[in-house]
Short mmCIF file of C-alpha atoms and ligand atoms in Angstrom, two decimals:
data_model
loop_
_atom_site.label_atom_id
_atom_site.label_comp_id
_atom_site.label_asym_id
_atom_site.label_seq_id
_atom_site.Cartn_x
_atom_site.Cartn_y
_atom_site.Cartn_z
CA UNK U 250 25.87 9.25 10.71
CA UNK U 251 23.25 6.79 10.64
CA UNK U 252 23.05 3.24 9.68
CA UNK U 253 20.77 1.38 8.12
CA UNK U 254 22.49 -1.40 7.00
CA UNK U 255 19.64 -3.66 7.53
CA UNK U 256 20.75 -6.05 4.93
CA UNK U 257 22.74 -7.95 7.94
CA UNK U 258 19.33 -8.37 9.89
CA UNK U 259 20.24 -5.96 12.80
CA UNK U 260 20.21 -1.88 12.76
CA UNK U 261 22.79 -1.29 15.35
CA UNK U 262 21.32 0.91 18.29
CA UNK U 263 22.77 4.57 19.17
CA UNK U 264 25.64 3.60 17.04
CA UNK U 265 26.99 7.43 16.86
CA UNK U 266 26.81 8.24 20.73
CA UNK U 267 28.68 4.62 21.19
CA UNK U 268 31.48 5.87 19.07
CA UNK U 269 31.68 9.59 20.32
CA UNK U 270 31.36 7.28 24.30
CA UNK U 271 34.17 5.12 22.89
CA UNK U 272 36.58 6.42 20.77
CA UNK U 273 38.60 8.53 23.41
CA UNK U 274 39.93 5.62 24.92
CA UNK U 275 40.41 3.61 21.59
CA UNK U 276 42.66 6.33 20.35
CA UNK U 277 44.43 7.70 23.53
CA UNK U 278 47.63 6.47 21.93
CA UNK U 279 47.49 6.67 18.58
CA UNK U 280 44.06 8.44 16.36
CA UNK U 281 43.72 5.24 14.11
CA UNK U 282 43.21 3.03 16.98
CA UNK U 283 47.08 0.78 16.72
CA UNK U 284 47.86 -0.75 19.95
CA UNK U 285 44.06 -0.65 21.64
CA UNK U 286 41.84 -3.56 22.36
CA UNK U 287 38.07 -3.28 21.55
CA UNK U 288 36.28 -6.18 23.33
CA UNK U 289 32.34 -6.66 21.92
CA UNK U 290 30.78 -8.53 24.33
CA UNK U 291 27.21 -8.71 22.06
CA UNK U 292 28.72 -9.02 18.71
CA UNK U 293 25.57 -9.88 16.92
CA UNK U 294 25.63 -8.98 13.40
CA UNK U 295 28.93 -6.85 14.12
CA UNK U 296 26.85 -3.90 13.28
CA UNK U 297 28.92 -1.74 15.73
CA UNK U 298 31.64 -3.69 15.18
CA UNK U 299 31.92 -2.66 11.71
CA UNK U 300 31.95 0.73 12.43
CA UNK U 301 34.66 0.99 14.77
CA UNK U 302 36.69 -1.34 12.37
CA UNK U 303 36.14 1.14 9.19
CA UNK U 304 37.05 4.46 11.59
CA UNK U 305 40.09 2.84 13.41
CA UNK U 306 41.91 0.97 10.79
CA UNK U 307 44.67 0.58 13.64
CA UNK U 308 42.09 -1.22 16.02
CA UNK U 309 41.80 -4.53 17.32
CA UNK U 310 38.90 -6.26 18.13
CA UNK U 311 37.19 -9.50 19.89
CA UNK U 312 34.06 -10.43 19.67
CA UNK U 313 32.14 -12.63 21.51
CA UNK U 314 28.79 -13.98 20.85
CA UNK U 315 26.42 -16.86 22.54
CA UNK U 316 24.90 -17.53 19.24
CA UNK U 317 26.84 -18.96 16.92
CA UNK U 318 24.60 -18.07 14.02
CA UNK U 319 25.40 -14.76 14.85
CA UNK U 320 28.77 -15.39 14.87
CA UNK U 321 28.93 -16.86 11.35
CA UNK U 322 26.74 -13.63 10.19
CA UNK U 323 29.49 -11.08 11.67
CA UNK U 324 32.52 -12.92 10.80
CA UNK U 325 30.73 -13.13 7.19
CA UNK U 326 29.99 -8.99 7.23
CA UNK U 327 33.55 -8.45 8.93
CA UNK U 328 35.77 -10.67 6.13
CA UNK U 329 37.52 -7.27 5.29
CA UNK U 330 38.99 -6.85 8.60
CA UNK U 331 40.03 -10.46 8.95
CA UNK U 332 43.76 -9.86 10.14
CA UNK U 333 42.40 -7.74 13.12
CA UNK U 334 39.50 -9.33 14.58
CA UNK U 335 38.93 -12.68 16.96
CA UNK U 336 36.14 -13.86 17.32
CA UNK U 337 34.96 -15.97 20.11
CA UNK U 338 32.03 -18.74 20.93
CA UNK U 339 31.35 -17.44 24.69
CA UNK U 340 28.57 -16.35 27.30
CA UNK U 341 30.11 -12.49 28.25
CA UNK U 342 30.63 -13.81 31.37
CA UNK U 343 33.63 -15.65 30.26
CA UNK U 344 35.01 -12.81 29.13
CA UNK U 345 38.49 -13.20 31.06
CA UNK U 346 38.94 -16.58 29.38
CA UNK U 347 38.22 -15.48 25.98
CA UNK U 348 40.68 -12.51 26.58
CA UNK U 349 42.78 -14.72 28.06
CA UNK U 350 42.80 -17.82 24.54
CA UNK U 351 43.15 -14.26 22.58
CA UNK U 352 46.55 -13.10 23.94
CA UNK U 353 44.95 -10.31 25.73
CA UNK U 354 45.21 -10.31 29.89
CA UNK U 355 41.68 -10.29 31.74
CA UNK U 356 43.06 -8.18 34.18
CA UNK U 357 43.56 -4.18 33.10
CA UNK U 358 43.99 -4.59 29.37
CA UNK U 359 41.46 -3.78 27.02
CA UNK U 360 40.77 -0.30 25.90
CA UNK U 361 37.10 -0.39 25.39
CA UNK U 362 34.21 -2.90 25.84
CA UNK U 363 30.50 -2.65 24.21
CA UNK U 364 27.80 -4.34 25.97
CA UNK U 365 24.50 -4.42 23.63
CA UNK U 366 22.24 -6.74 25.37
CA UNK U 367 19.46 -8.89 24.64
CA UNK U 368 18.08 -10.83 21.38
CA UNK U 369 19.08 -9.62 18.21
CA UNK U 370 16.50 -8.74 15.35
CA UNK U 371 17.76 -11.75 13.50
CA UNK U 372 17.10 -13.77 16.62
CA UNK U 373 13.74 -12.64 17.06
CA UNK U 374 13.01 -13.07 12.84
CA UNK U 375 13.99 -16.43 12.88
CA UNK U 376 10.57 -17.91 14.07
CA UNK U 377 11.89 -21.31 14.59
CA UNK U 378 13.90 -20.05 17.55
CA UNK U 379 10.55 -19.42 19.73
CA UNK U 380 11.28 -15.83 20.52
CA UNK U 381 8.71 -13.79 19.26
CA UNK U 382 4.98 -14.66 20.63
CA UNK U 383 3.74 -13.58 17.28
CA UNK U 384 5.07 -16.48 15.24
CA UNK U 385 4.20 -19.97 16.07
CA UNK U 386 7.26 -21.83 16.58
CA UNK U 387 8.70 -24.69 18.92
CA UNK U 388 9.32 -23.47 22.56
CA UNK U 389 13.18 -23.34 21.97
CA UNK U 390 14.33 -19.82 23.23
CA UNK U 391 17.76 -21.07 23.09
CA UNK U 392 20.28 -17.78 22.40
CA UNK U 393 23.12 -20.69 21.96
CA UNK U 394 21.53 -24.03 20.50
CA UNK U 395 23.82 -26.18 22.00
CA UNK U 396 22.86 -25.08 25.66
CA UNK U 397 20.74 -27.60 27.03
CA UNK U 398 17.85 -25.86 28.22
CA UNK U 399 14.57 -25.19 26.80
CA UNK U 400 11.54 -23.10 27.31
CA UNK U 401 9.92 -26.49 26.53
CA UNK U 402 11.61 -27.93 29.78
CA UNK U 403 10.52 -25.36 32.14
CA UNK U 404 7.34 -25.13 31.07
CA UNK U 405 6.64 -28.92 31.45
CA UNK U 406 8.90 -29.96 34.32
CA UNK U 407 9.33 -27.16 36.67
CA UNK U 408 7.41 -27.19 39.81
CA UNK U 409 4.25 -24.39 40.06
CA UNK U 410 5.91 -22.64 42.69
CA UNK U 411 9.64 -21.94 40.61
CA UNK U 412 7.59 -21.38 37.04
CA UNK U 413 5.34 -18.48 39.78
CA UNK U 414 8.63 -17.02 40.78
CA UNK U 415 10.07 -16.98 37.04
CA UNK U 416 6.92 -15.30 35.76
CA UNK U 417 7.41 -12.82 38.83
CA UNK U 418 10.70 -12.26 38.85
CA UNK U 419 11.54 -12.30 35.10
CA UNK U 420 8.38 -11.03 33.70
CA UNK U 421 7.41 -8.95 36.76
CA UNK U 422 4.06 -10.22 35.75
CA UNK U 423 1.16 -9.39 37.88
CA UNK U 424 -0.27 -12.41 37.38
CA UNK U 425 2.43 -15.07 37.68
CA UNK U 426 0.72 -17.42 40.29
CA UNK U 427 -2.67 -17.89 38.23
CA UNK U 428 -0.77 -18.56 35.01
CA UNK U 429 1.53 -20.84 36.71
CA UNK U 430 -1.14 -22.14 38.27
CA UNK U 431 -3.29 -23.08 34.48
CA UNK U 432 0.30 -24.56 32.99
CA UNK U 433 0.74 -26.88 35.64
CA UNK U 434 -3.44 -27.61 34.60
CA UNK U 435 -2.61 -28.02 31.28
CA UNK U 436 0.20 -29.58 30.74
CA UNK U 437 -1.03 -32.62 32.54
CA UNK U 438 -3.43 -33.20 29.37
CA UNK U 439 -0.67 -32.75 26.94
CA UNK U 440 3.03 -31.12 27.09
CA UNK U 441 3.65 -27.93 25.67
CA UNK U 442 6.08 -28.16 22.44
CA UNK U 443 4.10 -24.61 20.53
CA UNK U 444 4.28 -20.99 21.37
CA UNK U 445 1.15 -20.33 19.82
CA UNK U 446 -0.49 -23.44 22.66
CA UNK U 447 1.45 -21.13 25.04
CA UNK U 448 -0.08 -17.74 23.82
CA UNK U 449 -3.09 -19.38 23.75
CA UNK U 450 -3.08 -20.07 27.65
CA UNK U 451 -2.00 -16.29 28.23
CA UNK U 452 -5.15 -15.07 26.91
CA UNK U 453 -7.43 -17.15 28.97
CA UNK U 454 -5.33 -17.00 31.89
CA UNK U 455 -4.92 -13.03 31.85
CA UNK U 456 -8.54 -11.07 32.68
CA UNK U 457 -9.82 -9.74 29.98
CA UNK U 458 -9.42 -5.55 32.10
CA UNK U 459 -6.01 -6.63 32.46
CA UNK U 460 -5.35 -7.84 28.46
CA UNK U 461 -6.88 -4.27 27.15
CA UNK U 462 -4.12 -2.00 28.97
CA UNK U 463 -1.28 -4.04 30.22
CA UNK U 464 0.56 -4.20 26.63
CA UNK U 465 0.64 -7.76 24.69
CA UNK U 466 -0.45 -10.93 27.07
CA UNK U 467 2.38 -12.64 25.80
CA UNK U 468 5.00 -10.35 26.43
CA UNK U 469 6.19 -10.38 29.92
CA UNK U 470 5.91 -14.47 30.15
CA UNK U 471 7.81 -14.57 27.06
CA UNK U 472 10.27 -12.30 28.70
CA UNK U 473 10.86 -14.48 31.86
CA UNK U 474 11.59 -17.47 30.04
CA UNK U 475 13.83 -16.30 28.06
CA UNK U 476 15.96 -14.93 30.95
CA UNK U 477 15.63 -18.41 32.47
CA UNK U 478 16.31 -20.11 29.92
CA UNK U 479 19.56 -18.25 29.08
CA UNK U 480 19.94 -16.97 32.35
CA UNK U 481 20.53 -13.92 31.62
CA UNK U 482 20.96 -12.08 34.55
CA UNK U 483 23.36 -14.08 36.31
CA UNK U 484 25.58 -13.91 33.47
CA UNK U 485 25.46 -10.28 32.94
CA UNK U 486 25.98 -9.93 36.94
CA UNK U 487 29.49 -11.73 36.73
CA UNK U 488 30.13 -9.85 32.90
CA UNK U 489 30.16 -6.60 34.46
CA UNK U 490 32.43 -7.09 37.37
CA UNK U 491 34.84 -9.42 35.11
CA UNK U 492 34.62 -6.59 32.30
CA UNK U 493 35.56 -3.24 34.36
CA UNK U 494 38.88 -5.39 36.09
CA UNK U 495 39.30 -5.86 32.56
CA UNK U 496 39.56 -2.25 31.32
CA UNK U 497 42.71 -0.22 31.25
CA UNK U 498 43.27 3.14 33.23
CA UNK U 499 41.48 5.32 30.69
CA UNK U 500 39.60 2.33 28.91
CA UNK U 501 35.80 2.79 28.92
CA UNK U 502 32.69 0.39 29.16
CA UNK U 503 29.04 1.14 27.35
CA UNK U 504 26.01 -1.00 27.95
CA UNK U 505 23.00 -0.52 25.99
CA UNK U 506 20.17 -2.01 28.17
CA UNK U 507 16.36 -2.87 26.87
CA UNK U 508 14.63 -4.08 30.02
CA UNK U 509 14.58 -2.71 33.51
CA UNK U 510 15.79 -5.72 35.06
CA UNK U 511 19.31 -5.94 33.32
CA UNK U 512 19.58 -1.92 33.38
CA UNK U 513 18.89 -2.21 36.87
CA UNK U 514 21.86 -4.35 37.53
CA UNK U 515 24.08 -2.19 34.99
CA UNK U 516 23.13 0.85 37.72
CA UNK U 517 23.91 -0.70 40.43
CA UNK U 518 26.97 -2.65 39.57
CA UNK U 519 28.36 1.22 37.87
CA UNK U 520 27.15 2.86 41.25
CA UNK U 521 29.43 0.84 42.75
CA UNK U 522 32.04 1.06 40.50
CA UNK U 523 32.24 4.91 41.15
CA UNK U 524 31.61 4.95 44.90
CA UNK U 525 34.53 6.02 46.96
CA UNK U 526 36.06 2.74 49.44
CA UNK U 527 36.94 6.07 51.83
CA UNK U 528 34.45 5.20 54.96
CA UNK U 529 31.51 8.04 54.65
CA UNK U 530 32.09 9.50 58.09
CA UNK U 531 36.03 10.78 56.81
CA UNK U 532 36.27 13.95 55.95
CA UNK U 533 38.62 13.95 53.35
CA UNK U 534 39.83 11.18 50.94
CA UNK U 535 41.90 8.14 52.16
CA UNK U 536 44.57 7.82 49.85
CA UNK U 537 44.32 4.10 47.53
CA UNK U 538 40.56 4.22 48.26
CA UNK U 539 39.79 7.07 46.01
CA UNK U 540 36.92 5.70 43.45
CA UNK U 541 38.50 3.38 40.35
CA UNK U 542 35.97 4.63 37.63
CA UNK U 543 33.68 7.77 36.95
CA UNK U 544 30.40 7.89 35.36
CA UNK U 545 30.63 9.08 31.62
CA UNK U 546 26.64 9.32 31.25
CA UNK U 547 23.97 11.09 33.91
CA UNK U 548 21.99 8.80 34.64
CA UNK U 549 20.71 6.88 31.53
CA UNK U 550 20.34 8.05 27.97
CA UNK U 551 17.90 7.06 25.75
CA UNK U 552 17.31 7.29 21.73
CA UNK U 553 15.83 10.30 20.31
CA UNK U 554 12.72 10.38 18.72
CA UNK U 555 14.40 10.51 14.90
CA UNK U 556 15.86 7.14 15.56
CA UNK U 557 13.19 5.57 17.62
CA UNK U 558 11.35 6.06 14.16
CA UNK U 559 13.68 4.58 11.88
CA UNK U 560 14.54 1.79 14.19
CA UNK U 561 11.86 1.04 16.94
CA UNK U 562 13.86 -1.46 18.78
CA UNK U 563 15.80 1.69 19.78
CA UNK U 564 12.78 2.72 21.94
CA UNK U 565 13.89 0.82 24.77
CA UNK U 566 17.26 1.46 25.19
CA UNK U 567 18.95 2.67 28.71
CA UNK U 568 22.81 3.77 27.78
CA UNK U 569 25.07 4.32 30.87
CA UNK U 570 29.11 3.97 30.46
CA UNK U 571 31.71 4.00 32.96
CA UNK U 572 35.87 5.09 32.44
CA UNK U 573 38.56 3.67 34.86
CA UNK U 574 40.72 6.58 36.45
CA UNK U 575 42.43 4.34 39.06
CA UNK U 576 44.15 1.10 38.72
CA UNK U 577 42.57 -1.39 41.02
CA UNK U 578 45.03 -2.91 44.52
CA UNK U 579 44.16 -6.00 43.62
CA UNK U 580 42.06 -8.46 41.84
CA UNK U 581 38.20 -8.05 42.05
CA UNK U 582 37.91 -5.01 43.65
CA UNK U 583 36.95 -2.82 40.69
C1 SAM P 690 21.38 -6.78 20.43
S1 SAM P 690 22.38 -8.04 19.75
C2 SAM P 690 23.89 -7.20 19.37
C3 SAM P 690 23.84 -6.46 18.06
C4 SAM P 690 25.17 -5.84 17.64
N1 SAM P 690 25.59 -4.80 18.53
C5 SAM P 690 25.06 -5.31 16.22
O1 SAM P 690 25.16 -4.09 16.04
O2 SAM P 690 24.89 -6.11 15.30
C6 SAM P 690 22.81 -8.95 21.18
C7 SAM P 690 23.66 -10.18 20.92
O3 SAM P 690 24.17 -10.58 22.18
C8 SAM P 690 24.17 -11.98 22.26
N2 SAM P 690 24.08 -12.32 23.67
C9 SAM P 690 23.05 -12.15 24.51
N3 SAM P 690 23.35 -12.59 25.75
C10 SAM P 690 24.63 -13.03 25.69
C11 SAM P 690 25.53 -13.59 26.65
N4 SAM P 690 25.16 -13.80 27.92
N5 SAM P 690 26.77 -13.89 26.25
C12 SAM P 690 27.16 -13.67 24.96
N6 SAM P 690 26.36 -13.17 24.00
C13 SAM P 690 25.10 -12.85 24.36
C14 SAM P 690 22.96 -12.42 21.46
O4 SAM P 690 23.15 -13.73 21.00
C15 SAM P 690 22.94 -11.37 20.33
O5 SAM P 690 23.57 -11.83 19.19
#
């Protein structure tokens, strides 16, 4: 079934294979869902929220979002399912806390957990938030406007040598030292406060050979300061961990990943998850070290071509999902 409920901003992504991923563990002890624990960690517009809400009318679910525009939106299209839903103002990474405030334990509790990452299509409308290099806008990039800060702040105080290594690291941008190089240049004149001054920069500081084939000039500094300025990746590095000692035997994790750099962590972090603790050169399993979670997806899945048409965003996205088999010892070693 697709959805193209629009009307809330956000089309959710590979909504279907999420709930055919998902619903096994959400119904393992009863088919409408009573008794299991849903955590969103990317509630957004509670587009796949919604869903699992309307099919399990036995479900309970928490939601957490950095935004808390986003949360207004989804507690707004989720009014319905009021008695069953908690909502929570959190980075993912403080996921056990947030399970913790809602009565649920952070350690082996919740059934399933969806992690949709990035910026939202309301996000990247709202042009005053500085996401999208095609709108003029301050140089906010904020996901939660009460974090302190700014793309403003990096790009005017940060040394030439860190703003090089967020360009490189972030952007993977071939040409992270030269740009850094013509901010530090510029900024001396004047601060930056406008994308579009920002933009501007890109296009003189990017060859012209380089402009014609490499995709949008913009894009991959764009990309890097918005992971530093929300740092992204360190969050989602301590989500993941904190989320699989979360899960129940049985429970199941999705991620829905749009850049390499976060799916890159979501493979390694799962690769770990389903390695073995046996030492390689054994020949046969040491009981308590057999692996706590298998792989649900080979390697990653992507959208097919029908919905990559009716929703581009969906052309980027890596799925990979994990299920625990094995309770853990102890504490962090999921
Ligand atoms: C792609 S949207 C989720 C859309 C949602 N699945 C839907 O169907 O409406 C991602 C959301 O995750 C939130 N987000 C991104 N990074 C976050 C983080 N570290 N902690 C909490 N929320 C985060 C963003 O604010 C955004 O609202």
């Amino acid at each position: 079934m697709a959805d193209d409920s629009s009307d809330f901003g956000h089309v959710p992504v590979l909504l279907d294979r999420c709930v055919e991923l998902l619903t096994p563990a959400l119904t393992r002890h009863a088919v409408d869902g009573s008794g299991a624990v849903l955590l969103d960690a990317t509630l957004g517009a509670g587009g796949h929220a919604e869903r699992f809400l309307t099919d399990l009318p036995g479900l309970r679910l928490i939601g957490l979002d950095r935004d808390p525009n986003a949360l207004e939106i989804a507690r707004a299209r989720l009014a319905r399912f009021a008695d069953r839903i908690t909502l929570v103002h959190t980075r993912y990474d403080g996921l056990a806390a947030a399970l913790a405030e809602s009565g649920c334990g952070a350690v082996e509790s919740v059934d399933g957990m969806l992690f949709d990452l990035g910026v939202s299509s309301m996000q990247l409308d709202r042009a005053e938030r500085g996401f999208a290099y095609a709108q003029d806008a301050p140089l906010d990039m904020r996901m939660d406007p009460e974090s302190p800060l700014t793309a403003a702040d990096i790009l005017n105080t940060y040394d030439q040598a860190a703003l090089a290594d967020i360009l490189h690291r972030y952007g993977e941008e071939r040409f992270a030292r030269r740009i850094a190089a013509q901010i530090v240049r510029r900024r001396a004149r004047a601060p930056f406060t406008s994308t579009a001054e920002l933009v501007a920069l890109l296009y003189q500081a990017i060859p012209a050979p380089a402009r014609r084939t490499g995709g949008h000039p913009a894009k991959r500094t764009f990309q890097a300061l918005r992971i530093a300025v929300n740092d992204e990746l360190n969050s989602l590095g301590a989500a993941i961990p904190a989320g699989l000692d979360a899960l129940a035997v049985g429970g199941r994790m999705v991620v829905l990943a749009y850049q390499s750099l976060e799916d890159r962590i979501v493979k390694r972090l799962f690769a770990d998850a389903v390695a073995s603790r046996t030492p390689v050169d054994l020949p046969v399993e040491l009981p308590g070290h057999e692996p706590r979670f298998r792989s649900l997806t080979h390697g990653a899945e992507r959208a097919d071509a029908a919905e990559v048409e009716r929703n581009p965003r969906s052309a980027a996205v890596r799925l990979r999902a994990v299920q625990r088999v094995q309770q853990s010892t102890g504490k962090g070693d999921a």
